Short mmCIF file of C-alpha atoms and ligand atoms in Angstrom, two decimals:
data_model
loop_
_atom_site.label_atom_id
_atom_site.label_comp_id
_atom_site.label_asym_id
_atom_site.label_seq_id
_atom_site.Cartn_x
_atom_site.Cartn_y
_atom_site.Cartn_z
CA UNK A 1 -2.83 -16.85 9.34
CA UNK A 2 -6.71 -18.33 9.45
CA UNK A 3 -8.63 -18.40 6.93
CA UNK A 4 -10.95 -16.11 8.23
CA UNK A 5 -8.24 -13.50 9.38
CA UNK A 6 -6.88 -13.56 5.96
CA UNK A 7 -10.62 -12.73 4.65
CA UNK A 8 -11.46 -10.06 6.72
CA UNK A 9 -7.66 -8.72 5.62
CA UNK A 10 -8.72 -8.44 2.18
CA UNK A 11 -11.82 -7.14 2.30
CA UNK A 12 -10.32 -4.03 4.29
CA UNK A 13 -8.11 -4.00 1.33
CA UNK A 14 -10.73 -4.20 -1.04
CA UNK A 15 -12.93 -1.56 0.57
CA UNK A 16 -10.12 1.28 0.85
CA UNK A 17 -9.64 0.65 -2.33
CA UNK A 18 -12.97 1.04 -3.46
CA UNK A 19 -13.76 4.22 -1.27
CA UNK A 20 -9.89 5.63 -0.48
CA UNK A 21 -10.09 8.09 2.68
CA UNK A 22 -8.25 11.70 1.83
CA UNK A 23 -8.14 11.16 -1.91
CA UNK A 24 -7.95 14.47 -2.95
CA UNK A 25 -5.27 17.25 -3.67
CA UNK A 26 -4.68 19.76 -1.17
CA UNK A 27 -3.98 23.32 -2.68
CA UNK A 28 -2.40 24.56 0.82
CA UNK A 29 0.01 21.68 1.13
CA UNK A 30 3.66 22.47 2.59
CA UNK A 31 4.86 19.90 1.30
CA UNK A 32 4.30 16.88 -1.28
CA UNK A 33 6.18 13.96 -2.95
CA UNK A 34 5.45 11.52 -5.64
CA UNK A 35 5.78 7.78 -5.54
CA UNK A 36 6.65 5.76 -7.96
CA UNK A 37 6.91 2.00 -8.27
CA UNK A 38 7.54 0.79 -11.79
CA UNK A 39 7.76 -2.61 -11.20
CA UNK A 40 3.83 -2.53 -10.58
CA UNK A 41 2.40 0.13 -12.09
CA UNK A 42 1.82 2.45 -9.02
CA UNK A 43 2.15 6.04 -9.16
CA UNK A 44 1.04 8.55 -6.49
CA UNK A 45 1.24 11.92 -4.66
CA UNK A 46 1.26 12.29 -1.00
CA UNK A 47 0.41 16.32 0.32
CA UNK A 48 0.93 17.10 3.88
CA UNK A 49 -0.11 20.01 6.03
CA UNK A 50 2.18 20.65 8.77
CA UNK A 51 1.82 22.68 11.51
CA UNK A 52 4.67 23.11 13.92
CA UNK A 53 6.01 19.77 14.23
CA UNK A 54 2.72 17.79 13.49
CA UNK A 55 0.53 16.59 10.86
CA UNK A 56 -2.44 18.40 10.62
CA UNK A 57 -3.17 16.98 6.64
CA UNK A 58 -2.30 14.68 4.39
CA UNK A 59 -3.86 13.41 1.73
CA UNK A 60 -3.23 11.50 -1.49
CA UNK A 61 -4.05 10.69 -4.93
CA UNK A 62 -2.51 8.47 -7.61
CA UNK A 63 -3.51 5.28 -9.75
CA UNK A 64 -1.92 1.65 -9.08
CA UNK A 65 -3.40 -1.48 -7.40
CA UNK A 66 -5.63 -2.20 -4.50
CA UNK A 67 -3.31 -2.99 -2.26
CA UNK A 68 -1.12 0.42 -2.86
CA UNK A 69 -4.13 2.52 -2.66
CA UNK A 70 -5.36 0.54 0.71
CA UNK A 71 -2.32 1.41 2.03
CA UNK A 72 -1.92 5.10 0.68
CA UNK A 73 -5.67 5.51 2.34
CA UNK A 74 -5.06 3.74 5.63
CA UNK A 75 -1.37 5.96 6.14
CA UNK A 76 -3.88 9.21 5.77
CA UNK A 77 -5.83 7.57 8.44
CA UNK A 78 -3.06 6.83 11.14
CA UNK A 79 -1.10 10.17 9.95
CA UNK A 80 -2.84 12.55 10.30
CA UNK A 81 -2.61 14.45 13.41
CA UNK A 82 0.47 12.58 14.86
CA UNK A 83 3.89 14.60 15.40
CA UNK A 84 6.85 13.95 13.30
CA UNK A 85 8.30 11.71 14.90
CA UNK A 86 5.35 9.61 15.84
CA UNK A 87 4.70 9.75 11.54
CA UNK A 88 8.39 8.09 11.57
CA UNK A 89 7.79 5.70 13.96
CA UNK A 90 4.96 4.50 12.19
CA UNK A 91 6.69 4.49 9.09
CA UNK A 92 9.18 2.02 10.63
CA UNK A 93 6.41 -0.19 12.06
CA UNK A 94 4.98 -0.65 9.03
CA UNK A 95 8.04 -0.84 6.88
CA UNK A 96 8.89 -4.12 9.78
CA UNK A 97 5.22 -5.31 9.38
CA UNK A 98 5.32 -5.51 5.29
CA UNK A 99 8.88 -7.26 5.28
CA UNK A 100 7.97 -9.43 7.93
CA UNK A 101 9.37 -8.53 11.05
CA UNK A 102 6.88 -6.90 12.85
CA UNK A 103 7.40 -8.53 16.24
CA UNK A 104 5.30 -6.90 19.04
CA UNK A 105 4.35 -3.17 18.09
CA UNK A 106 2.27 -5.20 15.65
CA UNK A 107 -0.07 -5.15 18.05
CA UNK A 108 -0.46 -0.92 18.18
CA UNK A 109 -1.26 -1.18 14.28
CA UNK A 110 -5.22 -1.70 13.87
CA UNK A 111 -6.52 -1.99 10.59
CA UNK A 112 -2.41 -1.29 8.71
CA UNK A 113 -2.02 -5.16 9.81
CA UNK A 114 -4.33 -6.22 6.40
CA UNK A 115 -0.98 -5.34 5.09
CA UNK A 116 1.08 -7.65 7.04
CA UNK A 117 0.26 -10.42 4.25
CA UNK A 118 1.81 -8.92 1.62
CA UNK A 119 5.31 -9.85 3.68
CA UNK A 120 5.11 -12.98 1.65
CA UNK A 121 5.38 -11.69 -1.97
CA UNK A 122 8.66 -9.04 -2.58
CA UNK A 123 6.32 -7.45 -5.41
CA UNK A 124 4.03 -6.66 -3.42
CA UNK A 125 5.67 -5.05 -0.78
CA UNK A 126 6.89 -2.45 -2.81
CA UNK A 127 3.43 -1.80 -3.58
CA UNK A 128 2.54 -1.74 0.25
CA UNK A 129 5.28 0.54 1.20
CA UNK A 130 5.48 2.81 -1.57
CA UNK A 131 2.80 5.72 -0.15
CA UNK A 132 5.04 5.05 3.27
CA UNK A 133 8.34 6.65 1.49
CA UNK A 134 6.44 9.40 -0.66
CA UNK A 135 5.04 10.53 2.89
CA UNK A 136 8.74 10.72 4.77
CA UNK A 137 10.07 12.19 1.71
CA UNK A 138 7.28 14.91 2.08
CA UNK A 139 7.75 14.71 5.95
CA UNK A 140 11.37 15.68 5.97
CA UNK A 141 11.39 18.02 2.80
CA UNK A 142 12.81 15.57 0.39
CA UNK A 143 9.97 16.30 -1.64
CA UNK A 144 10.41 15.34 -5.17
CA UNK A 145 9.71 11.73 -6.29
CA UNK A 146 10.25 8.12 -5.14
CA UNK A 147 10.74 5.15 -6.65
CA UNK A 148 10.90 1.90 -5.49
CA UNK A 149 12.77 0.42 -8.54
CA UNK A 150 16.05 -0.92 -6.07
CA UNK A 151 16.86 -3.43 -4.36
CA UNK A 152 14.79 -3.84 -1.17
CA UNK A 153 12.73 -0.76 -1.96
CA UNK A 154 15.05 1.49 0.08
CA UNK A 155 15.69 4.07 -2.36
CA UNK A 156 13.69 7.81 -0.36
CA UNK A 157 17.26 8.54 0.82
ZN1 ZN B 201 1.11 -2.28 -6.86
#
């Protein structure tokens, strides 16, 4: 990655962590679950609106580090208003961009690619990821809490 990639990477970070987008609570949520990764610190809530079979809110709110809130605030962004499945898909992509192996679809992820560096540290993928499985747990009625205190972070099921 260039130097100047990498910069402009962290300061999207930096500024969605300054000024998150949705950070609120939603009192008409249908469904919500929390987040937890102990390893870091990083504990949040993700609330989702649904309508039919797509998103039509979600929002978020939680303490941990920059680059879980960045991500928490940027999944609000790309979530909201995409079907189900699309919300999956994306979850996948970025779950393949954070570890590493984001091959092509890279390409459809805008802005989420800040996160791509993070591939490089284990830590901090969990911290990356972690909004990603409160929001399919909420997505598919897990609701609840999860944590990403196992191996590979794989622990919403
Ligand atoms: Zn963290």
């Amino acid at each position: 990655m260039s130097a100047e990639l990498e910069e402009l990477y962290q300061s999207i970070i930096l500024d969605h962590n300054r000024r998150p987008k949705n950070f609120r609570d939603m009192p008409d949520a249908t469904a919500h679950a929390d987040g937890v990764n102990p390893l870091c610190g990083d504990q949040l809530t993700v609330w989702l609106r649904m309508d039919g079979e797509s998103v039509a809110d979600i929002s978020f709110r939680g303490q941990g580090c920059a680059i879980s809130k960045a991500s928490a605030s940027m999944m609000t962004q790309v979530v909201k208003g995409k079907s189900r499945a699309d919300a999956d898909k994306l979850f996948d992509d970025v779950h393949a961009l954070v570890t590493g192996r984001a091959g092509a679809q890279a390409a459809e992820l805008g802005a989420l690619k800040a996160l791509s560096g993070v591939s490089k540290f284990p830590l901090r993928v969990k911290c990356a990821s972690l909004a990603w499985h409160a929001m399919r747990a909420a997505l598919h009625g897990a609701g609840g809490s999860v944590t990403t205190d196992q191996s590979g972070g794989e622990s919403a099921s």
